Tab-separated table of C-alpha atoms in Angstrom:
chain	number	residue	atom	x	y	z
A	1	MET	CA	111.753	118.784	128.722
A	2	ARG	CA	115.372	119.749	128.745
A	3	SER	CA	117.855	117.854	126.632
A	4	TRP	CA	120.577	115.655	128.218
A	5	ARG	CA	123.090	118.330	127.388
A	6	GLY	CA	120.971	120.987	129.103
A	7	GLN	CA	120.471	118.852	132.149
A	8	ASN	CA	124.116	118.015	132.331
A	9	ALA	CA	125.188	121.590	131.875
A	10	GLY	CA	122.735	122.689	134.583
A	11	SER	CA	124.071	120.057	136.944
A	12	SER	CA	127.634	121.093	136.231
A	13	ALA	CA	126.791	124.740	136.769
A	14	ARG	CA	125.185	123.973	140.106
A	15	SER	CA	128.297	121.948	141.076
A	16	CYS	CA	130.447	124.892	140.096
A	17	PHE	CA	128.456	127.340	142.217
A	18	ALA	CA	128.379	124.839	145.102
A	19	ALA	CA	132.161	124.583	144.994
A	20	ILE	CA	132.480	128.371	144.975
A	21	GLY	CA	130.047	128.655	147.883
A	22	GLU	CA	131.963	126.105	149.926
A	23	ALA	CA	135.185	127.879	149.241
A	24	ALA	CA	133.695	131.227	150.292
A	25	ALA	CA	132.184	129.671	153.418
A	26	ALA	CA	135.593	128.293	154.347
A	27	GLY	CA	136.948	131.811	154.247
A	28	LEU	CA	139.361	131.264	151.361
A	29	SER	CA	141.212	134.133	149.821
A	30	GLY	CA	140.342	135.634	146.436
A	31	LEU	CA	143.086	133.606	144.822
A	32	ALA	CA	141.751	130.416	146.315
A	33	LEU	CA	138.281	131.286	145.110
A	34	VAL	CA	139.641	131.691	141.565
A	35	VAL	CA	141.367	128.286	141.813
A	36	ALA	CA	138.095	126.703	143.012
A	37	ILE	CA	136.240	128.211	140.043
A	38	LEU	CA	138.866	126.904	137.592
A	39	LEU	CA	138.759	123.425	139.121
A	40	ALA	CA	135.009	123.248	138.937
A	41	SER	CA	135.053	124.488	135.378
A	42	GLY	CA	137.655	121.866	134.472
A	43	ALA	CA	135.474	119.113	135.975
A	44	HIS	CA	132.606	120.347	133.781
A	45	ASP	CA	134.861	120.225	130.673
A	46	ARG	CA	135.791	116.625	131.481
A	47	VAL	CA	132.153	115.632	131.777
A	48	GLN	CA	131.467	117.220	128.376
A	49	ALA	CA	134.538	115.728	126.723
A	50	ALA	CA	133.070	112.360	125.667
A	51	ASP	CA	130.295	112.573	123.086
A	52	CYS	CA	128.738	109.100	123.096
A	53	GLY	CA	126.193	110.202	120.513
A	54	ASP	CA	128.805	111.208	117.974
A	55	VAL	CA	129.137	109.166	114.771
A	56	ALA	CA	132.281	107.207	114.157
A	57	ARG	CA	135.029	109.453	112.834
A	58	PRO	CA	138.792	109.957	113.244
A	59	GLY	CA	139.874	111.551	116.549
A	60	LEU	CA	136.516	111.399	118.316
A	61	ASN	CA	136.175	110.816	122.031
A	62	TRP	CA	134.052	107.864	123.087
A	63	SER	CA	135.852	107.299	126.386
A	64	GLU	CA	133.732	105.200	128.796
A	65	CYS	CA	130.846	105.067	126.282
A	66	SER	CA	128.708	101.964	125.686
A	67	LYS	CA	128.986	100.709	122.084
A	68	THR	CA	128.101	97.048	122.597
A	69	ASN	CA	126.582	94.608	120.068
A	70	ILE	CA	126.569	97.071	117.135
A	71	MET	CA	127.978	97.078	113.612
A	72	LEU	CA	131.007	99.349	113.192
A	73	GLN	CA	132.847	97.355	110.516
A	74	GLY	CA	134.931	99.581	108.250
A	75	SER	CA	134.651	102.583	110.577
A	76	ASP	CA	137.514	105.125	110.577
A	77	LEU	CA	138.485	105.623	114.232
A	78	HIS	CA	142.066	106.725	113.530
A	79	GLY	CA	143.503	108.414	116.610
A	80	ALA	CA	140.218	108.125	118.542
A	81	ASN	CA	140.028	108.173	122.342
A	82	LEU	CA	138.269	104.902	123.136
A	83	ALA	CA	139.636	104.442	126.658
A	84	GLY	CA	137.242	102.385	128.760
A	85	VAL	CA	134.662	102.065	125.969
A	86	HIS	CA	132.378	99.012	126.003
A	87	PHE	CA	132.684	97.195	122.675
A	88	ASP	CA	131.502	93.798	123.772
A	89	SER	CA	130.205	91.686	120.853
A	90	THR	CA	130.633	94.661	118.470
A	91	ASP	CA	131.833	94.182	114.915
A	92	LEU	CA	134.955	96.292	114.274
A	93	SER	CA	136.099	94.224	111.311
A	94	ASN	CA	138.114	96.272	108.745
A	95	ALA	CA	137.952	99.298	111.035
A	96	ASN	CA	140.835	101.785	111.216
A	97	LEU	CA	142.114	101.972	114.794
A	98	THR	CA	145.591	103.281	113.965
A	99	LEU	CA	146.952	105.256	116.911
A	100	ALA	CA	143.663	104.852	118.781
A	101	ASN	CA	143.693	104.634	122.594
A	102	LEU	CA	141.591	101.666	123.817
A	103	GLU	CA	143.157	101.358	127.264
A	104	LYS	CA	140.881	99.514	129.740
A	105	ALA	CA	138.247	99.009	126.963
A	106	THR	CA	136.103	95.859	127.070
A	107	LEU	CA	136.072	93.896	123.846
A	108	VAL	CA	134.693	90.500	124.971
A	109	ARG	CA	133.788	88.418	121.871
A	110	THR	CA	134.469	91.400	119.668
A	111	TRP	CA	135.397	91.165	115.991
A	112	LEU	CA	138.515	93.067	114.861
A	113	LYS	CA	139.244	90.895	111.850
A	114	ASN	CA	141.296	92.672	109.190
A	115	ALA	CA	141.348	95.889	111.257
A	116	ARG	CA	144.208	98.384	111.092
A	117	ALA	CA	145.637	99.176	114.508
A	118	GLU	CA	149.279	100.245	114.028
A	119	ALA	CA	150.650	101.716	117.274
A	120	ALA	CA	147.215	101.431	118.919
A	121	ASN	CA	147.003	101.162	122.735
A	122	PHE	CA	145.166	98.013	123.838
A	123	SER	CA	146.704	98.033	127.324
A	124	ARG	CA	144.574	96.460	130.084
A	125	ILE	CA	141.694	95.650	127.727
A	126	GLU	CA	139.343	92.716	128.433
A	127	ALA	CA	139.063	90.747	125.161
A	128	TYR	CA	138.194	87.152	125.993
A	129	ARG	CA	137.501	85.088	122.882
A	130	SER	CA	137.850	88.118	120.614
A	131	ASP	CA	138.814	87.817	116.920
A	132	PHE	CA	141.991	89.684	115.932
A	133	THR	CA	142.502	87.569	112.847
A	134	ASN	CA	144.683	89.304	110.236
A	135	ILE	CA	144.753	92.503	112.208
A	136	LEU	CA	147.543	94.929	111.292
A	137	ALA	CA	148.824	95.918	114.738
A	138	THR	CA	152.531	96.566	114.226
A	139	GLY	CA	153.889	98.333	117.302
A	140	ALA	CA	150.617	98.062	119.190
A	141	ARG	CA	150.567	97.812	123.001
A	142	PHE	CA	148.710	94.951	124.723
A	143	VAL	CA	150.336	95.401	128.147
A	144	SER	CA	148.436	93.593	130.939
A	145	ALA	CA	145.593	92.804	128.551
A	146	GLU	CA	143.128	89.976	129.181
A	147	LEU	CA	143.247	87.980	125.931
A	148	GLN	CA	142.367	84.448	126.913
A	149	ARG	CA	141.364	82.317	123.850
A	150	ALA	CA	141.754	85.346	121.519
A	151	GLU	CA	142.379	84.547	117.865
A	152	PHE	CA	145.449	86.234	116.322
A	153	GLY	CA	145.776	84.000	113.270
A	154	GLY	CA	147.618	85.800	110.473
A	155	ALA	CA	147.961	88.971	112.564
A	156	GLN	CA	150.794	91.432	111.770
A	157	LEU	CA	152.228	91.999	115.290
A	158	ALA	CA	155.856	92.925	114.668
A	159	ASN	CA	157.229	94.877	117.674
A	160	ALA	CA	153.970	94.577	119.570
A	161	ASP	CA	154.139	94.673	123.385
A	162	PHE	CA	152.359	91.891	125.314
A	163	GLN	CA	154.120	92.366	128.636
A	164	LYS	CA	152.130	90.832	131.526
A	165	ALA	CA	149.275	89.938	129.163
A	166	GLU	CA	146.959	86.988	129.916
A	167	LEU	CA	147.190	84.875	126.710
A	168	GLY	CA	145.986	81.427	127.890
A	169	ARG	CA	144.985	79.376	124.845
A	170	ALA	CA	145.427	82.386	122.494
A	171	ASP	CA	146.139	81.313	118.942
A	172	PHE	CA	148.995	83.008	116.934
A	173	GLU	CA	149.127	80.579	114.022
A	174	LYS	CA	150.569	82.342	110.929
A	175	ALA	CA	150.985	85.613	112.874
A	176	VAL	CA	154.125	87.731	112.448
A	177	LEU	CA	155.784	87.899	115.853
A	178	THR	CA	159.221	89.353	115.135
A	179	GLY	CA	160.222	91.758	117.887
A	180	VAL	CA	157.260	90.966	120.074
A	181	ASN	CA	157.680	91.331	123.859
A	182	PHE	CA	156.083	88.481	125.824
A	183	SER	CA	157.919	89.291	129.086
A	184	LEU	CA	155.980	88.103	132.162
A	185	ALA	CA	153.006	87.109	129.964
A	186	ASN	CA	150.886	84.060	130.685
A	187	LEU	CA	151.217	81.907	127.524
A	188	SER	CA	149.847	78.715	129.020
A	189	ARG	CA	148.434	76.498	126.236
A	190	ALA	CA	148.849	79.334	123.735
A	191	THR	CA	149.646	78.301	120.148
A	192	LEU	CA	152.734	79.956	118.660
A	193	SER	CA	153.365	77.137	116.208
A	194	GLY	CA	153.115	78.270	112.658
A	195	ALA	CA	153.963	81.899	113.468
A	196	THR	CA	156.624	83.840	111.612
A	197	ILE	CA	159.614	84.845	113.790
A	198	LYS	CA	162.612	86.311	111.958
A	199	GLY	CA	164.403	88.022	114.796
A	200	PRO	CA	164.350	88.492	118.574
A	201	VAL	CA	161.266	87.820	120.695
A	202	ALA	CA	161.364	88.424	124.469
A	203	PHE	CA	160.163	85.706	126.860
A	204	ASP	CA	161.631	86.956	130.119
A	205	GLY	CA	159.620	85.509	132.967
A	206	ALA	CA	156.814	84.293	130.687
A	207	PHE	CA	154.742	81.344	131.933
A	208	MET	CA	154.855	78.755	129.174
A	209	PHE	CA	152.944	75.721	130.462
A	210	LEU	CA	152.111	73.598	127.357
A	211	THR	CA	152.792	76.564	125.016
A	212	ARG	CA	152.887	75.159	121.515
A	213	ILE	CA	156.224	76.063	119.898
A	214	GLU	CA	156.539	73.192	117.386
A	215	GLY	CA	158.592	74.156	114.350
A	216	LEU	CA	159.525	77.612	115.590
A	217	ASP	CA	162.972	79.093	115.118
A	218	LEU	CA	163.671	80.592	118.549
A	219	SER	CA	167.416	80.906	118.086
A	220	ALA	CA	167.214	84.703	118.452
A	221	ALA	CA	164.697	84.629	121.311
A	222	THR	CA	165.745	86.363	124.563
A	223	GLY	CA	164.897	85.502	128.153
A	224	LEU	CA	164.146	81.824	127.581
A	225	THR	CA	165.249	79.347	130.280
A	226	GLN	CA	165.484	75.615	130.320
A	227	GLN	CA	162.585	75.532	132.809
A	228	GLN	CA	160.319	77.355	130.393
A	229	ILE	CA	161.310	75.058	127.513
A	230	SER	CA	160.663	71.991	129.689
A	231	LEU	CA	157.104	73.211	130.336
A	232	ALA	CA	156.448	74.082	126.716
A	233	CYS	CA	155.581	71.793	123.791
A	234	GLY	CA	158.034	71.672	120.931
A	235	ASP	CA	159.473	69.026	118.613
A	236	LYS	CA	162.634	68.139	116.763
A	237	SER	CA	162.064	71.021	114.312
A	238	THR	CA	162.018	73.606	117.102
A	239	VAL	CA	165.248	75.641	117.046
A	240	LEU	CA	166.309	76.719	120.538
A	241	PRO	CA	168.717	79.458	121.673
A	242	ALA	CA	172.267	78.366	122.371
A	243	GLY	CA	172.653	76.518	125.711
A	244	LEU	CA	169.128	75.103	125.794
A	245	LYS	CA	168.226	71.558	124.856
A	246	MET	CA	165.145	69.649	123.785
A	247	PRO	CA	163.397	67.993	126.751
A	248	GLU	CA	162.806	64.243	126.832
A	249	GLY	CA	159.048	64.822	127.004
A	250	TRP	CA	158.857	66.324	123.520
A	251	PRO	CA	156.763	66.135	121.410
A	252	CYS	CA	153.685	66.713	123.581
A	253	PRO	CA	150.385	65.014	122.888
A	254	PRO	CA	147.703	66.976	121.014
A	255	ASP	CA	146.129	69.694	123.116
A	256	ASP	CA	142.582	69.361	124.366
A	257	LYS	CA	140.856	72.399	122.901
A	258	ASP	CA	138.078	72.261	125.472
């Protein structure tokens, strides 16, 4: 029986010859035939690019691979291509994901506690109820990520980008949020109280229905409007940007965690 690689190579070769045959049948010129060969060869290279059987190591390519419900804690995946990988219920605690590309990956109920992920790309991931507790993700990108009920307690997120992210009921208690971009993010019922903010944070267009901001110093925040503040939940210790005032409805009642 041929190996997967052999079967795949044979299939790709047949595709290559089929493309050449079609080009020849269409009466294409010699130059067009060469282009067809190169394109077919390039498609074969792309198929071979991801090695799902490779062991965890820096710079590997697991794009679109299935790595669900396995133990990868402490793995060194520095600079790895993990785009579209399936990490659902996988333990990535203490892993090194620095500069890794996880765009469109699924990490539902995944553990990334104490992981390193400086400048990693988490854009458009699905990570419902995932644990990012104490993650070091300075400068990481979470653009358009699905992060409902995710735990970011104690996370180092300075200069992280959460534009357009879904963060309903996400918990950022004791996280470092200085320089974070929450523009157009959904922060409904998210907990920012207890986070460390020592500089600007962008809230332009963010949806802040019952967002917990008790005790936060938001004096340097940008993009906040009175309408957002009126929807959010603060208290007398919340410091607002100049021109905004504490709503009469503050403080809000305790949130129903269910």
